[in-house]
mmCIF file of C-alpha atoms in Angstrom:
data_model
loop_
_atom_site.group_PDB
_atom_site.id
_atom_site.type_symbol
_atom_site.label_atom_id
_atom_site.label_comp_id
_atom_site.label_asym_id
_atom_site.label_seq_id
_atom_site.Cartn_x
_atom_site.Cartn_y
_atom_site.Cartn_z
ATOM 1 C CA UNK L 1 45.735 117.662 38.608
ATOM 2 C CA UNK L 2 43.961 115.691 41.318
ATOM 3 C CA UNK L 3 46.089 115.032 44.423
ATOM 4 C CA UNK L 4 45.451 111.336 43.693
ATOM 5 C CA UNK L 5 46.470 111.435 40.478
ATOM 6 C CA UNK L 6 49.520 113.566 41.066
ATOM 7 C CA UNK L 7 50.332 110.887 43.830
ATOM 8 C CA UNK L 8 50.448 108.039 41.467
ATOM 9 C CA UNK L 9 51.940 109.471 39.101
ATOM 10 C CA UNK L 10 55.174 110.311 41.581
ATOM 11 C CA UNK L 11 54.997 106.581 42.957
ATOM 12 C CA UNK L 12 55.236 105.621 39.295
ATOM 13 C CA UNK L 13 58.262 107.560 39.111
ATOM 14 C CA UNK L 14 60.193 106.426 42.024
ATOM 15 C CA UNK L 15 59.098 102.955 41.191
ATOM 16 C CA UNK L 16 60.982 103.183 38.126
ATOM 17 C CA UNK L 17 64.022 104.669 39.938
ATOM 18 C CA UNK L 18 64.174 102.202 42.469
ATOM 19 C CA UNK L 19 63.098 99.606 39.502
ATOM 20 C CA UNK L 20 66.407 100.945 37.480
ATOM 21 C CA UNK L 21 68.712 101.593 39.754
ATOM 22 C CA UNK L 22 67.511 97.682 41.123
ATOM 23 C CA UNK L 23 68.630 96.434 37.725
ATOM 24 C CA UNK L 24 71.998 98.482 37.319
ATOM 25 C CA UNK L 25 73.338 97.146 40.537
ATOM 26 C CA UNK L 26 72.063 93.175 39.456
ATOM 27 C CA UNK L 27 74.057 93.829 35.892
ATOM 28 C CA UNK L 28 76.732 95.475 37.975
ATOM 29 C CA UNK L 29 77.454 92.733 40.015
ATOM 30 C CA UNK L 30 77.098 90.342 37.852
ATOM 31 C CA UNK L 31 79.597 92.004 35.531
ATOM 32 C CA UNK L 32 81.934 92.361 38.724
ATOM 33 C CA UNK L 33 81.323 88.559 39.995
ATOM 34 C CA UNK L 34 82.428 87.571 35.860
ATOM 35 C CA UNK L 35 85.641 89.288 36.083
ATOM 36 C CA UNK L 36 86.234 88.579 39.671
ATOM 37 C CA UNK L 37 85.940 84.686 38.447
ATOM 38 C CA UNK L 38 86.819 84.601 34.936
ATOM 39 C CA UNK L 39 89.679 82.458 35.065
ATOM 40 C CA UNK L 40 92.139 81.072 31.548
ATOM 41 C CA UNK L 41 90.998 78.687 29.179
ATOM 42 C CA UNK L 42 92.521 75.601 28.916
ATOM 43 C CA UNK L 43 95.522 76.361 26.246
ATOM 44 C CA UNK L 44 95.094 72.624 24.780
ATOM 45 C CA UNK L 45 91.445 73.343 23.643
ATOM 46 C CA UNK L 46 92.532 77.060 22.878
ATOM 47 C CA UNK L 47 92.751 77.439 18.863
ATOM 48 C CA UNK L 48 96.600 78.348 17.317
ATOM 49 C CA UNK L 49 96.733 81.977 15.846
ATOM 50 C CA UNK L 50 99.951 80.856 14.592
ATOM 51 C CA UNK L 51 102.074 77.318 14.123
ATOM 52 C CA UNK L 52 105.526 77.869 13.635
ATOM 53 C CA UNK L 53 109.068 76.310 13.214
ATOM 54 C CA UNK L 54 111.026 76.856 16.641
ATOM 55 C CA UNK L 55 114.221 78.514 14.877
ATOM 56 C CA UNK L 56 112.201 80.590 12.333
ATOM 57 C CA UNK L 57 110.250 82.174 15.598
ATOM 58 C CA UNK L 58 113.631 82.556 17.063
ATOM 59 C CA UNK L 59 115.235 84.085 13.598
ATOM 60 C CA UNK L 60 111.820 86.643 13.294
ATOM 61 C CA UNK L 61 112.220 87.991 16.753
ATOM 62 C CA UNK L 62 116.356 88.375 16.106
ATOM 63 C CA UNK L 63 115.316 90.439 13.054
ATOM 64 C CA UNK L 64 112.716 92.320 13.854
ATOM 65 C CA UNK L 65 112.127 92.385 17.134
ATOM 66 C CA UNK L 66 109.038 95.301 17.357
ATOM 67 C CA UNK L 67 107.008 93.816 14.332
ATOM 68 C CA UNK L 68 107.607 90.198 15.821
ATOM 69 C CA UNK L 69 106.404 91.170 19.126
ATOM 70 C CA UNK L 70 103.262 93.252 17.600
ATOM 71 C CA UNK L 71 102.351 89.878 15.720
ATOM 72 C CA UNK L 72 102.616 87.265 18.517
ATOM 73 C CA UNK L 73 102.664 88.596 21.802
ATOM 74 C CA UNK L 74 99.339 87.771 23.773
ATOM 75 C CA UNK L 75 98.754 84.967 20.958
ATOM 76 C CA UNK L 76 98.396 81.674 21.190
ATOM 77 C CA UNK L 77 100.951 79.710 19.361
ATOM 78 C CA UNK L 78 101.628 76.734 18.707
ATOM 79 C CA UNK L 79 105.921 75.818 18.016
ATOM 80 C CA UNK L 80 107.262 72.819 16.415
ATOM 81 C CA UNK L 81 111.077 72.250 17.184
ATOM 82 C CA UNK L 82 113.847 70.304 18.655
ATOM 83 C CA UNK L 83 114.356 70.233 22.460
ATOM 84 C CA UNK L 84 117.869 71.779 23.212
ATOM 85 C CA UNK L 85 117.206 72.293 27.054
ATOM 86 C CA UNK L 86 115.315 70.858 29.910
ATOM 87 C CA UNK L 87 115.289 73.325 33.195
ATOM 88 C CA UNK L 88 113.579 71.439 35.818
ATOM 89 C CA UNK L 89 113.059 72.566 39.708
ATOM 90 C CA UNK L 90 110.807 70.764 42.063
ATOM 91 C CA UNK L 91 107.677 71.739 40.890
ATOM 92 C CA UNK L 92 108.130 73.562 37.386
ATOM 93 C CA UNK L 93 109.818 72.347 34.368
ATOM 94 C CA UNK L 94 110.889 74.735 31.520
ATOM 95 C CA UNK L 95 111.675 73.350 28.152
ATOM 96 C CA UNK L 96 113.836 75.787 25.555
ATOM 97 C CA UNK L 97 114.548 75.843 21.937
ATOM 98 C CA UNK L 98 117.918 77.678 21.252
ATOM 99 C CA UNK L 99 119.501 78.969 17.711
ATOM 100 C CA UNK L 100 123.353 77.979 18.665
ATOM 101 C CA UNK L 101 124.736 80.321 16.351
ATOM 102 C CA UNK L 102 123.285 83.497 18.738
ATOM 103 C CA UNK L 103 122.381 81.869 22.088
ATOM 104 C CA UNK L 104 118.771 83.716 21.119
ATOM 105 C CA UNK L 105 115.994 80.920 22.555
ATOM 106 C CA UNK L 106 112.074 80.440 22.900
ATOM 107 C CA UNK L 107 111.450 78.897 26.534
ATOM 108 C CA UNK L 108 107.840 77.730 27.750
ATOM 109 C CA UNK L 109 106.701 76.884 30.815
ATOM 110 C CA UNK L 110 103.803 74.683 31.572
ATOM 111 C CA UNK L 111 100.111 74.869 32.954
ATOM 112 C CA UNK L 112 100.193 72.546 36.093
ATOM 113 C CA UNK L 113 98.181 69.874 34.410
ATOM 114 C CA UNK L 114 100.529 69.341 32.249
ATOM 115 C CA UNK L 115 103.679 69.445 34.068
ATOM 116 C CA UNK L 116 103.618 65.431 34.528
ATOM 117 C CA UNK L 117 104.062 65.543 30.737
ATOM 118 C CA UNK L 118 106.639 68.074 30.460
ATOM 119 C CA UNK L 119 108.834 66.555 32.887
ATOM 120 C CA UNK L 120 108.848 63.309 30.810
ATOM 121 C CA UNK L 121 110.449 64.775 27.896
ATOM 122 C CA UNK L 122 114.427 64.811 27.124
ATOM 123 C CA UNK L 123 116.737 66.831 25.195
ATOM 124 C CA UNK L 124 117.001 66.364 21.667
ATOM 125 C CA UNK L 125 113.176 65.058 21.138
ATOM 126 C CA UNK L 126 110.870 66.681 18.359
ATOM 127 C CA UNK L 127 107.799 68.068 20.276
ATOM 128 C CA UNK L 128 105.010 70.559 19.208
ATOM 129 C CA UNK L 129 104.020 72.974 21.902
ATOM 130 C CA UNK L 130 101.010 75.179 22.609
ATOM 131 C CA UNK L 131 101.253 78.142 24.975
ATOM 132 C CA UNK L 132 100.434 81.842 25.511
ATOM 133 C CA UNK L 133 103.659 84.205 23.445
ATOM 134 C CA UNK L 134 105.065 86.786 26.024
ATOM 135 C CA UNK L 135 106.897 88.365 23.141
ATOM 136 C CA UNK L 136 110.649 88.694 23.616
ATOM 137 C CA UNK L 137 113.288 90.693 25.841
ATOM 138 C CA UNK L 138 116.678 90.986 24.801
ATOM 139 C CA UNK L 139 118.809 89.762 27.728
ATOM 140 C CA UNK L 140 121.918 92.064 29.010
ATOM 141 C CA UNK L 141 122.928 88.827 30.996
ATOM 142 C CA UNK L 142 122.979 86.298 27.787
ATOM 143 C CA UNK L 143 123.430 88.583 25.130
ATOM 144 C CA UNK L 144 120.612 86.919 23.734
ATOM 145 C CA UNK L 145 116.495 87.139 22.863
ATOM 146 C CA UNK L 146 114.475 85.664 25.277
ATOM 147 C CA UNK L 147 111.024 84.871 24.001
ATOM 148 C CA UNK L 148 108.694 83.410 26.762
ATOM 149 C CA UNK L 149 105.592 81.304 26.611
ATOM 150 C CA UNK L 150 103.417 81.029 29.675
ATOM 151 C CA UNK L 151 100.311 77.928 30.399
ATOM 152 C CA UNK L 152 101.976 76.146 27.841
ATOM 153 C CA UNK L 153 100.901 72.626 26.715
ATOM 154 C CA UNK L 154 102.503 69.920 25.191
ATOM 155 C CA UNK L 155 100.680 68.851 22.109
ATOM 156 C CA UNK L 156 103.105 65.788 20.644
ATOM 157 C CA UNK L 157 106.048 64.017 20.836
ATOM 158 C CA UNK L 158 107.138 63.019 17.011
ATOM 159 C CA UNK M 1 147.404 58.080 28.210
ATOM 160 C CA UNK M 2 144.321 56.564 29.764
ATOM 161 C CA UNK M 3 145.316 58.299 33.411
ATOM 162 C CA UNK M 4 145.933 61.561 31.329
ATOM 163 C CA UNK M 5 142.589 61.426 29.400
ATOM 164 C CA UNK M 6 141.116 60.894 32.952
ATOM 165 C CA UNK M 7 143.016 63.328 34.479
ATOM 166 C CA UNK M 8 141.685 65.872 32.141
ATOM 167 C CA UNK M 9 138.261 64.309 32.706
ATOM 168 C CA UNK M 10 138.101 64.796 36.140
ATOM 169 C CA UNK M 11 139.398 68.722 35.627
ATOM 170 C CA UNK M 12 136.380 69.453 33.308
ATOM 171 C CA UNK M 13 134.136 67.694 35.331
ATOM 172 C CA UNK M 14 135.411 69.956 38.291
ATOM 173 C CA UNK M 15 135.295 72.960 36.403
ATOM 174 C CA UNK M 16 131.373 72.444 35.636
ATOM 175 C CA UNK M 17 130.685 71.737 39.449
ATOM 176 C CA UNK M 18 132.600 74.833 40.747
ATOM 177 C CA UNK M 19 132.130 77.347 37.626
ATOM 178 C CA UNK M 20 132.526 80.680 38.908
ATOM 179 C CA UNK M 21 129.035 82.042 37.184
ATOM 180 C CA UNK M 22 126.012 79.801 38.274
ATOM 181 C CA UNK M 23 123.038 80.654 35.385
ATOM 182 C CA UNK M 24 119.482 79.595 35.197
ATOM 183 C CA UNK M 25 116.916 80.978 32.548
ATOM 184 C CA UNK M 26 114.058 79.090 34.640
ATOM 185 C CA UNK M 27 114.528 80.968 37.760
ATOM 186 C CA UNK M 28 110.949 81.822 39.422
ATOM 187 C CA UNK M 29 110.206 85.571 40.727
ATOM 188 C CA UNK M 30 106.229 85.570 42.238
ATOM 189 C CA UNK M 31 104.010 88.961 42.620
ATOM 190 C CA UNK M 32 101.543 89.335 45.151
ATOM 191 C CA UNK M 33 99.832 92.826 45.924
ATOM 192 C CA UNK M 34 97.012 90.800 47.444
ATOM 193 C CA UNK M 35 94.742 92.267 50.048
ATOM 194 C CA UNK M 36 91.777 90.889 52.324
ATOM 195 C CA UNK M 37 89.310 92.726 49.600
ATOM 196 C CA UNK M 38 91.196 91.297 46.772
ATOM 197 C CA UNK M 39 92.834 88.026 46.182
ATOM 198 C CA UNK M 40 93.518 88.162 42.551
ATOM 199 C CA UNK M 41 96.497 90.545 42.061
ATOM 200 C CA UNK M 42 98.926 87.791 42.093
ATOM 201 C CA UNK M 43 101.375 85.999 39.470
ATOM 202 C CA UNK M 44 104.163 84.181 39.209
ATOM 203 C CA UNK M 45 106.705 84.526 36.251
ATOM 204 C CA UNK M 46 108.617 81.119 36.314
ATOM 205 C CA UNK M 47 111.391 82.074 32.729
ATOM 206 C CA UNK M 48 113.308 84.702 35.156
ATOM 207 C CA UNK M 49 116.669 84.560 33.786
ATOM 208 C CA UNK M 50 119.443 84.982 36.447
ATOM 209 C CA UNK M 51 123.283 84.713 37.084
ATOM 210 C CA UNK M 52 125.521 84.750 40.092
ATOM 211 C CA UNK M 53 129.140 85.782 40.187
ATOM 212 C CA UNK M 54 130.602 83.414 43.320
ATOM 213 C CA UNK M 55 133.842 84.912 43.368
ATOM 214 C CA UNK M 56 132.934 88.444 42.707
ATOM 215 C CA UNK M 57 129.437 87.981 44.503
ATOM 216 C CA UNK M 58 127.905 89.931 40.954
ATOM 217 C CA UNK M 59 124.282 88.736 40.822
ATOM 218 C CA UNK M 60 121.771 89.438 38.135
ATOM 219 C CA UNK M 61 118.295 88.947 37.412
ATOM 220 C CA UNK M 62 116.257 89.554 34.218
ATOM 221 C CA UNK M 63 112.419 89.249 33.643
ATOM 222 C CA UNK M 64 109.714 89.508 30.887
ATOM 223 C CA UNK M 65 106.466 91.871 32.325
ATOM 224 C CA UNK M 66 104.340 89.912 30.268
ATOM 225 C CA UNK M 67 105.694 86.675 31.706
ATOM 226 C CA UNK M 68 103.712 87.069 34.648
ATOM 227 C CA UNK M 69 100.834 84.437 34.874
ATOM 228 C CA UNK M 70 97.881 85.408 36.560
ATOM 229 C CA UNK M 71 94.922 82.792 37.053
ATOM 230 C CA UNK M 72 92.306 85.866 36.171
ATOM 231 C CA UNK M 73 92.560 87.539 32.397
ATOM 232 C CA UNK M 74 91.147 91.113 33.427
ATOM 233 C CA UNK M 75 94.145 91.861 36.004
ATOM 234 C CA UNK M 76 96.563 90.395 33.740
ATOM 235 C CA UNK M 77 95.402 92.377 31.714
ATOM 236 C CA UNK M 78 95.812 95.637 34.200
ATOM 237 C CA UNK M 79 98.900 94.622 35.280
ATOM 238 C CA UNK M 80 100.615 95.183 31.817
ATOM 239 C CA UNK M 81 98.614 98.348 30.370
ATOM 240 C CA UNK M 82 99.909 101.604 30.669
ATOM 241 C CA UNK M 83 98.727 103.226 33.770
ATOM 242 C CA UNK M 84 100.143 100.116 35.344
ATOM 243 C CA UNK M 85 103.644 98.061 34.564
ATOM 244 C CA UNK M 86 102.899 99.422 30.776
ATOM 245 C CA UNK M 87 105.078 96.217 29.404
ATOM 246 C CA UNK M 88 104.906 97.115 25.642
ATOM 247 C CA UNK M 89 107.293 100.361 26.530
ATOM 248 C CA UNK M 90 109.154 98.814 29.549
ATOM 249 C CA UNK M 91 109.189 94.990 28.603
ATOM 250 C CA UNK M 92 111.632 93.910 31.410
ATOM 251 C CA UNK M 93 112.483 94.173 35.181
ATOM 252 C CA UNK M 94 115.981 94.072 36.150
ATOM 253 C CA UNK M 95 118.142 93.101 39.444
ATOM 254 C CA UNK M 96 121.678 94.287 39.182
ATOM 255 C CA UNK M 97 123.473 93.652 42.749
ATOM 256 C CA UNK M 98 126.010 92.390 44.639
ATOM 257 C CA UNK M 99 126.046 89.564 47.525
ATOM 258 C CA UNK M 100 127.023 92.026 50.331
ATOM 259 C CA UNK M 101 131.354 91.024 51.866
ATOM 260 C CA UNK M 102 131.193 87.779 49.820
ATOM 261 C CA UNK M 103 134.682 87.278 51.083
ATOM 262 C CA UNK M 104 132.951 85.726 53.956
ATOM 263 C CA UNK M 105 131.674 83.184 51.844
ATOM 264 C CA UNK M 106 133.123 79.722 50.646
ATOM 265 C CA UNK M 107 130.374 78.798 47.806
ATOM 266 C CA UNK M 108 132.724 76.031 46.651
ATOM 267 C CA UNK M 109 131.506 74.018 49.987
ATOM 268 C CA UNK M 110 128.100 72.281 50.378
ATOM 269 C CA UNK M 111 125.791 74.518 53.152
ATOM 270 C CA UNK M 112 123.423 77.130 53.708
ATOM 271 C CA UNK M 113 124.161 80.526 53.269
ATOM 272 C CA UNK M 114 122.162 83.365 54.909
ATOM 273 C CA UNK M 115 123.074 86.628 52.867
ATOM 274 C CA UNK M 116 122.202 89.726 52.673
ATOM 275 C CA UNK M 117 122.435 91.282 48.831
ATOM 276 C CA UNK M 118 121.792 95.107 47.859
ATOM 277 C CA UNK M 119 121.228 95.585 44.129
ATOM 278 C CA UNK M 120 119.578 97.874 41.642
ATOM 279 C CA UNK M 121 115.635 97.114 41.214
ATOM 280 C CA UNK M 122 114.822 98.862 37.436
ATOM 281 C CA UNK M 123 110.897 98.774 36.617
ATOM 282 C CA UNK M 124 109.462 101.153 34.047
ATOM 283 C CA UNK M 125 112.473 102.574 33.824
ATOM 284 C CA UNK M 126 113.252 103.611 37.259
ATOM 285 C CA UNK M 127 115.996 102.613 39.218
ATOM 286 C CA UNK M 128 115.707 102.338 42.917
ATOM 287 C CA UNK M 129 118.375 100.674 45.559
ATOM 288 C CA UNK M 130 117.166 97.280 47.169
ATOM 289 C CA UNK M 131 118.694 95.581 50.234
ATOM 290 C CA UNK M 132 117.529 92.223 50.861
ATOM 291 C CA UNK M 133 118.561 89.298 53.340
ATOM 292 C CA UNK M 134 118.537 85.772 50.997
ATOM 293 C CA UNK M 135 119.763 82.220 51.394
ATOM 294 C CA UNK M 136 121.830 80.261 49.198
ATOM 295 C CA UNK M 137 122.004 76.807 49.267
ATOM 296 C CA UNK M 138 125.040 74.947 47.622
ATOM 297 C CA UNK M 139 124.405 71.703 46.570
ATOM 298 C CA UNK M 140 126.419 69.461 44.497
ATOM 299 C CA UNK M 141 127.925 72.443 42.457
ATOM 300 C CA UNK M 142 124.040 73.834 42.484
ATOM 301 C CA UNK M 143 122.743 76.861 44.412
ATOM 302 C CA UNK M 144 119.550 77.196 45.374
ATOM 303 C CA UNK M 145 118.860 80.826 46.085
ATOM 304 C CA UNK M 146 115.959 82.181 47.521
ATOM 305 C CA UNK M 147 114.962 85.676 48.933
ATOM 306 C CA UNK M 148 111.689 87.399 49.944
ATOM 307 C CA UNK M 149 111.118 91.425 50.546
ATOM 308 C CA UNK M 150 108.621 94.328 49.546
ATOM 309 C CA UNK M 151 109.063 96.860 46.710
ATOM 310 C CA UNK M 152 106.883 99.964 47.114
ATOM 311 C CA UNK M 153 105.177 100.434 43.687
ATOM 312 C CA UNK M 154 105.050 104.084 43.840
ATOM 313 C CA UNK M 155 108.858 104.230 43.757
ATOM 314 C CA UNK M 156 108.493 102.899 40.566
ATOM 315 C CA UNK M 157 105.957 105.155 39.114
ATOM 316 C CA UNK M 158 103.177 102.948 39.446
ATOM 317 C CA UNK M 159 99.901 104.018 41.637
ATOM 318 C CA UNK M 160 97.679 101.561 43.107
ATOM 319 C CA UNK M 161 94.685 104.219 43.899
ATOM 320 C CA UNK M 162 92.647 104.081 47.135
ATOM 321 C CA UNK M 163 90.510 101.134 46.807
ATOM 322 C CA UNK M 164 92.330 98.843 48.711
ATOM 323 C CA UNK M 165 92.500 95.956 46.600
ATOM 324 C CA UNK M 166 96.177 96.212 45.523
ATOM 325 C CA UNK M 167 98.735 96.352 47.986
ATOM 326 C CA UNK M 168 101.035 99.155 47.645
ATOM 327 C CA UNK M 169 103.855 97.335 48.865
ATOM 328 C CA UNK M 170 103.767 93.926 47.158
ATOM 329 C CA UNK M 171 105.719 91.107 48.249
ATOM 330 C CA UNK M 172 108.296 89.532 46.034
ATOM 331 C CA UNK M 173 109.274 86.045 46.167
ATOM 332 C CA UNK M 174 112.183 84.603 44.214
ATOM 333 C CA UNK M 175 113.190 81.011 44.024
ATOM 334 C CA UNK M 176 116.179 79.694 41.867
ATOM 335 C CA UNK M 177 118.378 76.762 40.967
ATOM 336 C CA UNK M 178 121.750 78.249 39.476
ATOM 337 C CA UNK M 179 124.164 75.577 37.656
#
């Protein structure tokens, strides 16, 4: 092969490497600048996997605690009920559903948006609540299940 | 009868103020194994169930992993899989501890209390002793109690790798109003 040829044909070569390896650090980037700013979606325009009755939730997690927590944890949920609690602090505010018979409750608290909202509330009104299922714990302290909702939303006030 | 029925009024009403077990389920315990490469490794888990003992100085905390709310999906994400705080096996951290000579305390008075608690820290199922200062706050029957100290994550079974971007020591920050 002529040395010309052989020469070009080795540039081509290490133009594609330099071509290729140009593009897999772009894409690589880019992928790490998504993650790196990838932030949570607004639960109120987030669809419901589930809608559910606050005492049922409470009554499936006292049952079956594993198959419960395989169905809704990570899942966005949205739970009608009965307020029974109010915890606020200076800048959060939880609200809680809780089965009397077994202490057992569902508690959510709030994205900061709609904190404002949250704090308005009282006990005994009949809300319907969007937020992000943590699945349950049972608590040593209350003899009780604990299921949590995080960047919850409140959706209505009946 | 209408002193009686007050009497026994004001009794109640003094036995709520001055219980001797001040609960929350809404205290908040924050995360952050920040570092200058990474900013993101940090949550805040605001359903932290918790209970203090003021005569016997018992104190007790109790947390959902998967509580934690991060603002970015993909560490969330990290944070409770397997390698990490693996929360579908190990769903909960615990504080079991005592509020070190709480003799020296009157809780049933308004003021600020500067503490120091040492307690049992369980995560992933291992158990390792934690001594912390903390200030409680007694407020009209309230306490506000908050504390602040590291917890080395490799006590716990968890390893953060070389990268830099998670601290190996995060700091722990927990804020509650007991009633």
């Amino acid at each position: 092969m002529p040395f010309k040829a052989r020469k070009e044909r080795t540039m081509t070569w290490k133009k594609k490497i330099v071509i290729g390896l140009g593009v897999g650090i772009l894409l690589g980037g880019a992928a790490y600048w998504y993650i790196m700013n990838e932030k949570f979606e607004d639960t109120a325009t987030t669809e419901s996997a589930y809608t559910v009755n606050a005492i049922d939730l409470i009554d499936m997690f006292q049952s079956a605690d594993s198959a419960a927590n395989a169905k809704y944890s990570e899942q966005i949920i949205t739970v009608n009920g009965r307020i029974s609690e109010i915890e606020a602090a200076d800048t959060t505010v939880n609200v809680k559903f809780i089965n009397a018979n077994s202490g057992s409750y569902v508690i959510f608290d709030f994205q900061s948006k709609d904190v404002a909202a949250a704090k308005a509330l009282q006990v005994g009104d009949s809300v319907s609540i969007k937020g992000s299922c943590s699945g349950s714990i049972y608590s040593q302290l209350r003899r009780a299940h604990m299921i949590s909702f995080k960047r919850s939303t409140l959706l209505k006030k009946f | 009868m209408k002193k009686t029925i007050l009497f026994l009024a004001m009794i109640a009403f003094s036995g709520a103020l001055f219980a001797q077990t001040k609960k929350t389920t809404s205290a908040t315990v924050g995360f952050d194994a920040t570092t200058t490469l990474d900013a993101l490794p940090k949550a805040e888990n605001k359903t932290v169930i918790a209970e203090i003992d003021t005569k016997t100085g018992q104190i007790g905390f109790e947390a959902a992993v998967k509580n934690f709310a991060f603002t970015n999906p993909t560490i969330q994400e990290h944070f409770n899989e397997e390698r990490w705080l693996s929360s579908d096996k190990y769903p909960a951290f615990t504080f079991m501890g005592k509020i070190n000579d709480v003799t020296k305390y009157n809780f049933s008075k308004n003021g600020v209390y500067n503490v120091t608690v040492t307690g049992q820290m369980t995560i992933k199922d291992k158990t390792n002793i934690v001594t912390t200062p903390a200030t409680i706050e007694v407020k009209s029957g309230a306490m506000i109690a908050t504390a602040n100290f590291s917890i080395v994550l490799a006590d716990y079974g968890v390893q953060v790798g070389n990268s830099g971007k998670i601290a190996a020591e995060p700091k722990i920050t927990v804020s509650a109003e007991l009633k």
